[in-house]
mmCIF file of C-alpha atoms in Angstrom:
data_model
loop_
_atom_site.group_PDB
_atom_site.id
_atom_site.type_symbol
_atom_site.label_atom_id
_atom_site.label_comp_id
_atom_site.label_asym_id
_atom_site.label_seq_id
_atom_site.Cartn_x
_atom_site.Cartn_y
_atom_site.Cartn_z
ATOM 1 C CA UNK A 1 87.709 77.950 -32.847
ATOM 2 C CA UNK A 2 88.046 75.245 -35.540
ATOM 3 C CA UNK A 3 90.213 72.144 -35.211
ATOM 4 C CA UNK A 4 92.040 73.190 -38.366
ATOM 5 C CA UNK A 5 93.046 76.501 -36.783
ATOM 6 C CA UNK A 6 94.166 74.768 -33.592
ATOM 7 C CA UNK A 7 96.158 71.997 -35.283
ATOM 8 C CA UNK A 8 97.377 73.322 -38.624
ATOM 9 C CA UNK A 9 101.180 73.301 -38.957
ATOM 10 C CA UNK A 10 101.633 72.150 -35.345
ATOM 11 C CA UNK A 11 104.715 70.111 -34.426
ATOM 12 C CA UNK A 12 103.655 67.083 -32.380
ATOM 13 C CA UNK A 13 105.759 64.394 -30.701
ATOM 14 C CA UNK A 14 103.848 61.119 -30.299
ATOM 15 C CA UNK A 15 105.417 58.713 -27.851
ATOM 16 C CA UNK A 16 104.452 55.039 -28.049
ATOM 17 C CA UNK A 17 103.363 55.284 -31.661
ATOM 18 C CA UNK A 18 102.794 51.570 -32.340
ATOM 19 C CA UNK A 19 99.248 50.976 -31.125
ATOM 20 C CA UNK A 20 95.747 50.835 -32.571
ATOM 21 C CA UNK A 21 94.771 54.001 -30.721
ATOM 22 C CA UNK A 22 97.782 55.934 -31.942
ATOM 23 C CA UNK A 23 97.269 54.965 -35.569
ATOM 24 C CA UNK A 24 93.851 56.640 -35.468
ATOM 25 C CA UNK A 25 95.367 59.647 -33.674
ATOM 26 C CA UNK A 26 98.089 59.939 -36.334
ATOM 27 C CA UNK A 27 95.642 59.819 -39.238
ATOM 28 C CA UNK A 28 93.344 62.345 -37.556
ATOM 29 C CA UNK A 29 96.188 64.818 -36.934
ATOM 30 C CA UNK A 30 97.677 64.541 -40.418
ATOM 31 C CA UNK A 31 94.410 65.697 -41.972
ATOM 32 C CA UNK A 32 95.109 69.126 -40.450
ATOM 33 C CA UNK A 33 98.611 69.411 -41.944
ATOM 34 C CA UNK A 34 100.471 68.756 -38.698
ATOM 35 C CA UNK A 35 104.059 67.541 -38.567
ATOM 36 C CA UNK A 36 104.389 64.433 -36.393
ATOM 37 C CA UNK A 37 107.523 62.881 -34.895
ATOM 38 C CA UNK A 38 106.690 59.243 -34.140
ATOM 39 C CA UNK A 39 108.649 57.613 -31.326
ATOM 40 C CA UNK A 40 108.563 53.898 -30.564
ATOM 41 C CA UNK A 41 110.931 51.224 -29.310
ATOM 42 C CA UNK A 42 111.837 49.751 -32.696
ATOM 43 C CA UNK A 43 112.350 51.014 -36.218
ATOM 44 C CA UNK A 44 110.428 47.934 -37.423
ATOM 45 C CA UNK A 45 107.271 49.115 -35.655
ATOM 46 C CA UNK A 46 107.734 52.654 -36.936
ATOM 47 C CA UNK A 47 108.310 51.493 -40.523
ATOM 48 C CA UNK A 48 105.142 49.388 -40.363
ATOM 49 C CA UNK A 49 103.142 52.447 -39.276
ATOM 50 C CA UNK A 50 104.750 54.593 -41.957
ATOM 51 C CA UNK A 51 103.872 52.062 -44.687
ATOM 52 C CA UNK A 52 100.201 52.140 -43.648
ATOM 53 C CA UNK A 53 99.912 55.910 -44.059
ATOM 54 C CA UNK A 54 98.502 57.579 -47.138
ATOM 55 C CA UNK A 55 101.275 58.625 -49.538
ATOM 56 C CA UNK A 56 100.044 62.224 -49.342
ATOM 57 C CA UNK A 57 100.917 62.435 -45.641
ATOM 58 C CA UNK A 58 104.297 60.705 -45.544
ATOM 59 C CA UNK A 59 106.260 63.940 -45.963
ATOM 60 C CA UNK A 60 104.747 65.131 -42.658
ATOM 61 C CA UNK A 61 105.910 62.141 -40.600
ATOM 62 C CA UNK A 62 109.322 61.629 -38.995
ATOM 63 C CA UNK A 63 110.439 58.386 -37.348
ATOM 64 C CA UNK A 64 112.655 58.117 -34.271
ATOM 65 C CA UNK A 65 113.292 54.875 -32.317
ATOM 66 C CA UNK A 66 113.669 55.165 -28.526
ATOM 67 C CA UNK A 67 113.561 52.270 -26.076
ATOM 68 C CA UNK A 68 112.792 53.353 -22.494
ATOM 69 C CA UNK A 69 114.268 50.151 -21.134
ATOM 70 C CA UNK A 70 117.736 50.523 -22.620
ATOM 71 C CA UNK A 71 118.250 54.047 -23.964
ATOM 72 C CA UNK A 72 119.929 56.766 -21.938
ATOM 73 C CA UNK A 73 119.121 60.407 -21.290
ATOM 74 C CA UNK A 74 121.547 61.274 -24.072
ATOM 75 C CA UNK A 75 119.297 59.481 -26.591
ATOM 76 C CA UNK A 76 116.398 61.722 -25.566
ATOM 77 C CA UNK A 77 118.571 64.817 -25.876
ATOM 78 C CA UNK A 78 119.577 63.741 -29.389
ATOM 79 C CA UNK A 79 115.889 63.643 -30.315
ATOM 80 C CA UNK A 80 115.497 67.080 -28.731
ATOM 81 C CA UNK A 81 118.333 68.398 -30.911
ATOM 82 C CA UNK A 82 116.763 66.859 -34.023
ATOM 83 C CA UNK A 83 113.422 68.607 -33.395
ATOM 84 C CA UNK A 84 115.133 71.890 -32.521
ATOM 85 C CA UNK A 85 117.182 71.896 -35.733
ATOM 86 C CA UNK A 86 114.303 70.707 -37.917
ATOM 87 C CA UNK A 87 111.452 72.831 -36.542
ATOM 88 C CA UNK A 88 112.820 75.196 -33.878
ATOM 89 C CA UNK A 89 110.158 74.319 -31.278
ATOM 90 C CA UNK A 90 107.657 71.660 -30.158
ATOM 91 C CA UNK A 91 103.923 72.378 -29.862
ATOM 92 C CA UNK A 92 102.677 69.223 -28.218
ATOM 93 C CA UNK A 93 103.790 65.934 -26.713
ATOM 94 C CA UNK A 94 101.370 62.997 -26.540
ATOM 95 C CA UNK A 95 102.686 60.344 -24.155
ATOM 96 C CA UNK A 96 100.825 57.120 -24.875
ATOM 97 C CA UNK A 97 103.387 54.419 -24.137
ATOM 98 C CA UNK A 98 102.395 51.836 -21.536
ATOM 99 C CA UNK A 99 103.816 48.488 -20.499
ATOM 100 C CA UNK A 100 101.448 46.293 -18.485
ATOM 101 C CA UNK A 101 103.873 43.611 -17.354
ATOM 102 C CA UNK A 102 102.843 40.295 -15.841
ATOM 103 C CA UNK A 103 99.533 39.568 -14.154
ATOM 104 C CA UNK A 104 100.417 38.141 -10.744
ATOM 105 C CA UNK A 105 99.974 38.864 -7.003
ATOM 106 C CA UNK A 106 102.302 41.459 -5.563
ATOM 107 C CA UNK A 107 104.183 38.962 -3.363
ATOM 108 C CA UNK A 108 105.124 36.957 -6.484
ATOM 109 C CA UNK A 109 106.483 39.958 -8.328
ATOM 110 C CA UNK A 110 110.161 39.836 -9.233
ATOM 111 C CA UNK A 111 112.118 43.033 -8.553
ATOM 112 C CA UNK A 112 113.561 42.928 -12.074
ATOM 113 C CA UNK A 113 110.025 42.839 -13.531
ATOM 114 C CA UNK A 114 108.973 45.631 -11.165
ATOM 115 C CA UNK A 115 111.895 47.752 -12.305
ATOM 116 C CA UNK A 116 111.067 47.109 -15.969
ATOM 117 C CA UNK A 117 107.439 48.269 -15.646
ATOM 118 C CA UNK A 118 108.363 51.370 -13.647
ATOM 119 C CA UNK A 119 111.250 52.293 -15.927
ATOM 120 C CA UNK A 120 109.064 52.192 -19.042
ATOM 121 C CA UNK A 121 105.885 53.651 -17.546
ATOM 122 C CA UNK A 122 107.301 56.250 -15.156
ATOM 123 C CA UNK A 123 111.030 56.949 -15.375
ATOM 124 C CA UNK A 124 111.125 57.146 -19.178
ATOM 125 C CA UNK A 125 108.172 59.534 -19.289
ATOM 126 C CA UNK A 126 109.663 61.720 -16.578
ATOM 127 C CA UNK A 127 112.946 61.977 -18.507
ATOM 128 C CA UNK A 128 111.050 62.788 -21.694
ATOM 129 C CA UNK A 129 109.145 65.592 -19.999
ATOM 130 C CA UNK A 130 112.356 66.909 -18.473
ATOM 131 C CA UNK A 131 114.216 66.691 -21.800
ATOM 132 C CA UNK A 132 111.587 68.575 -23.815
ATOM 133 C CA UNK A 133 110.542 71.213 -21.291
ATOM 134 C CA UNK A 134 112.617 74.007 -22.850
ATOM 135 C CA UNK A 135 111.638 73.011 -26.390
ATOM 136 C CA UNK A 136 107.932 73.092 -25.489
ATOM 137 C CA UNK A 137 108.328 76.560 -23.988
ATOM 138 C CA UNK A 138 109.475 77.837 -27.389
ATOM 139 C CA UNK A 139 105.951 77.186 -28.728
ATOM 140 C CA UNK A 140 103.225 79.832 -28.495
ATOM 141 C CA UNK A 141 100.699 77.343 -27.099
ATOM 142 C CA UNK A 142 102.422 74.161 -25.869
ATOM 143 C CA UNK A 143 100.685 71.152 -24.354
ATOM 144 C CA UNK A 144 101.484 67.727 -22.900
ATOM 145 C CA UNK A 145 98.988 64.852 -22.776
ATOM 146 C CA UNK A 146 99.602 61.713 -20.704
ATOM 147 C CA UNK A 147 97.855 58.370 -20.952
ATOM 148 C CA UNK A 148 97.236 57.309 -17.343
ATOM 149 C CA UNK A 149 96.125 53.775 -18.098
ATOM 150 C CA UNK A 150 93.766 51.647 -20.127
ATOM 151 C CA UNK A 151 92.054 49.818 -17.268
ATOM 152 C CA UNK A 152 88.491 50.608 -16.316
ATOM 153 C CA UNK A 153 89.437 50.538 -12.651
ATOM 154 C CA UNK A 154 92.463 49.561 -10.614
ATOM 155 C CA UNK A 155 92.447 45.794 -10.337
ATOM 156 C CA UNK A 156 94.354 43.264 -8.242
ATOM 157 C CA UNK A 157 97.115 41.268 -9.942
ATOM 158 C CA UNK A 158 98.224 44.340 -11.915
ATOM 159 C CA UNK A 159 99.742 46.110 -8.931
ATOM 160 C CA UNK A 160 102.931 47.458 -10.511
ATOM 161 C CA UNK A 161 101.133 48.709 -13.614
ATOM 162 C CA UNK A 162 98.522 50.390 -11.406
ATOM 163 C CA UNK A 163 101.245 51.971 -9.261
ATOM 164 C CA UNK A 164 102.921 53.404 -12.356
ATOM 165 C CA UNK A 165 99.606 54.918 -13.460
ATOM 166 C CA UNK A 166 99.080 56.538 -10.044
ATOM 167 C CA UNK A 167 102.639 57.862 -10.235
ATOM 168 C CA UNK A 168 102.128 59.352 -13.707
ATOM 169 C CA UNK A 169 98.929 61.040 -12.551
ATOM 170 C CA UNK A 170 100.812 62.418 -9.543
ATOM 171 C CA UNK A 171 103.646 63.638 -11.772
ATOM 172 C CA UNK A 172 101.124 65.409 -13.976
ATOM 173 C CA UNK A 173 99.444 67.109 -10.994
ATOM 174 C CA UNK A 174 102.731 68.221 -9.402
ATOM 175 C CA UNK A 175 104.052 69.540 -12.712
ATOM 176 C CA UNK A 176 100.842 71.498 -13.205
ATOM 177 C CA UNK A 177 100.946 73.041 -9.720
ATOM 178 C CA UNK A 178 104.626 73.913 -9.992
ATOM 179 C CA UNK A 179 104.295 75.574 -13.397
ATOM 180 C CA UNK A 180 100.816 77.071 -13.384
ATOM 181 C CA UNK A 181 102.024 80.594 -12.581
ATOM 182 C CA UNK A 182 105.066 80.928 -14.835
ATOM 183 C CA UNK A 183 104.926 78.320 -17.613
ATOM 184 C CA UNK A 184 102.543 78.379 -20.580
ATOM 185 C CA UNK A 185 102.642 74.576 -20.968
ATOM 186 C CA UNK A 186 99.185 73.026 -20.553
ATOM 187 C CA UNK A 187 99.235 69.504 -19.178
ATOM 188 C CA UNK A 188 96.428 66.967 -19.116
ATOM 189 C CA UNK A 189 95.699 63.264 -19.143
ATOM 190 C CA UNK A 190 93.340 60.815 -20.772
ATOM 191 C CA UNK A 191 92.228 57.366 -19.698
ATOM 192 C CA UNK A 192 90.964 55.334 -22.674
ATOM 193 C CA UNK A 193 88.873 52.889 -20.637
ATOM 194 C CA UNK A 194 86.838 51.288 -23.369
ATOM 195 C CA UNK A 195 89.060 51.691 -26.402
ATOM 196 C CA UNK A 196 90.097 48.414 -27.958
ATOM 197 C CA UNK A 197 93.800 49.143 -28.017
ATOM 198 C CA UNK A 198 96.435 46.407 -27.837
ATOM 199 C CA UNK A 199 96.868 46.699 -24.055
ATOM 200 C CA UNK A 200 93.142 46.431 -23.393
ATOM 201 C CA UNK A 201 92.713 43.486 -25.757
ATOM 202 C CA UNK A 202 95.620 41.597 -24.139
ATOM 203 C CA UNK A 203 93.881 41.877 -20.761
ATOM 204 C CA UNK A 204 90.272 41.429 -21.897
ATOM 205 C CA UNK A 205 90.308 39.407 -25.141
ATOM 206 C CA UNK A 206 86.533 38.916 -25.016
#
């Protein structure tokens, strides 16, 4: 089955749009006439991405700012309502937002910093999945894809980030087991070990 058949006219929500990896994902999807809702923490980031796109594709892109650290569940439900009114369903959700936080030993970690990493990397993604579950089920072939981390292996001094990645992987597995018999949503993960995205470059500039 061709990529065009699989992707043409699909409605895709891309979370954490402002990254090198996601820009390539966006351009690749737009070739197949998909409609993409780009979500990131600031309208400035989203506008920058939008300006870089080919003029031919701009009618297929919708921008929506959401900040996991400050926004409430109601903000996610407003986005849900927007997609429902605009398209009537959601085919796929790509969750590629990650916050690494500080590199330090666990016993030096501040609880406020811990809360920040977990809220962005785990709580926000859980609420997103919860908020869009019914909208995804309106699609004929829905799917959810999680990024479970950009590190090649779990390293010391990135404990909280690593914990959030383990938690996301666990969330994905539990969701799959709970819904495998009655939900048509397919759920998977990817781990872009060697991709030179912004998170990877910040950790390994060489």
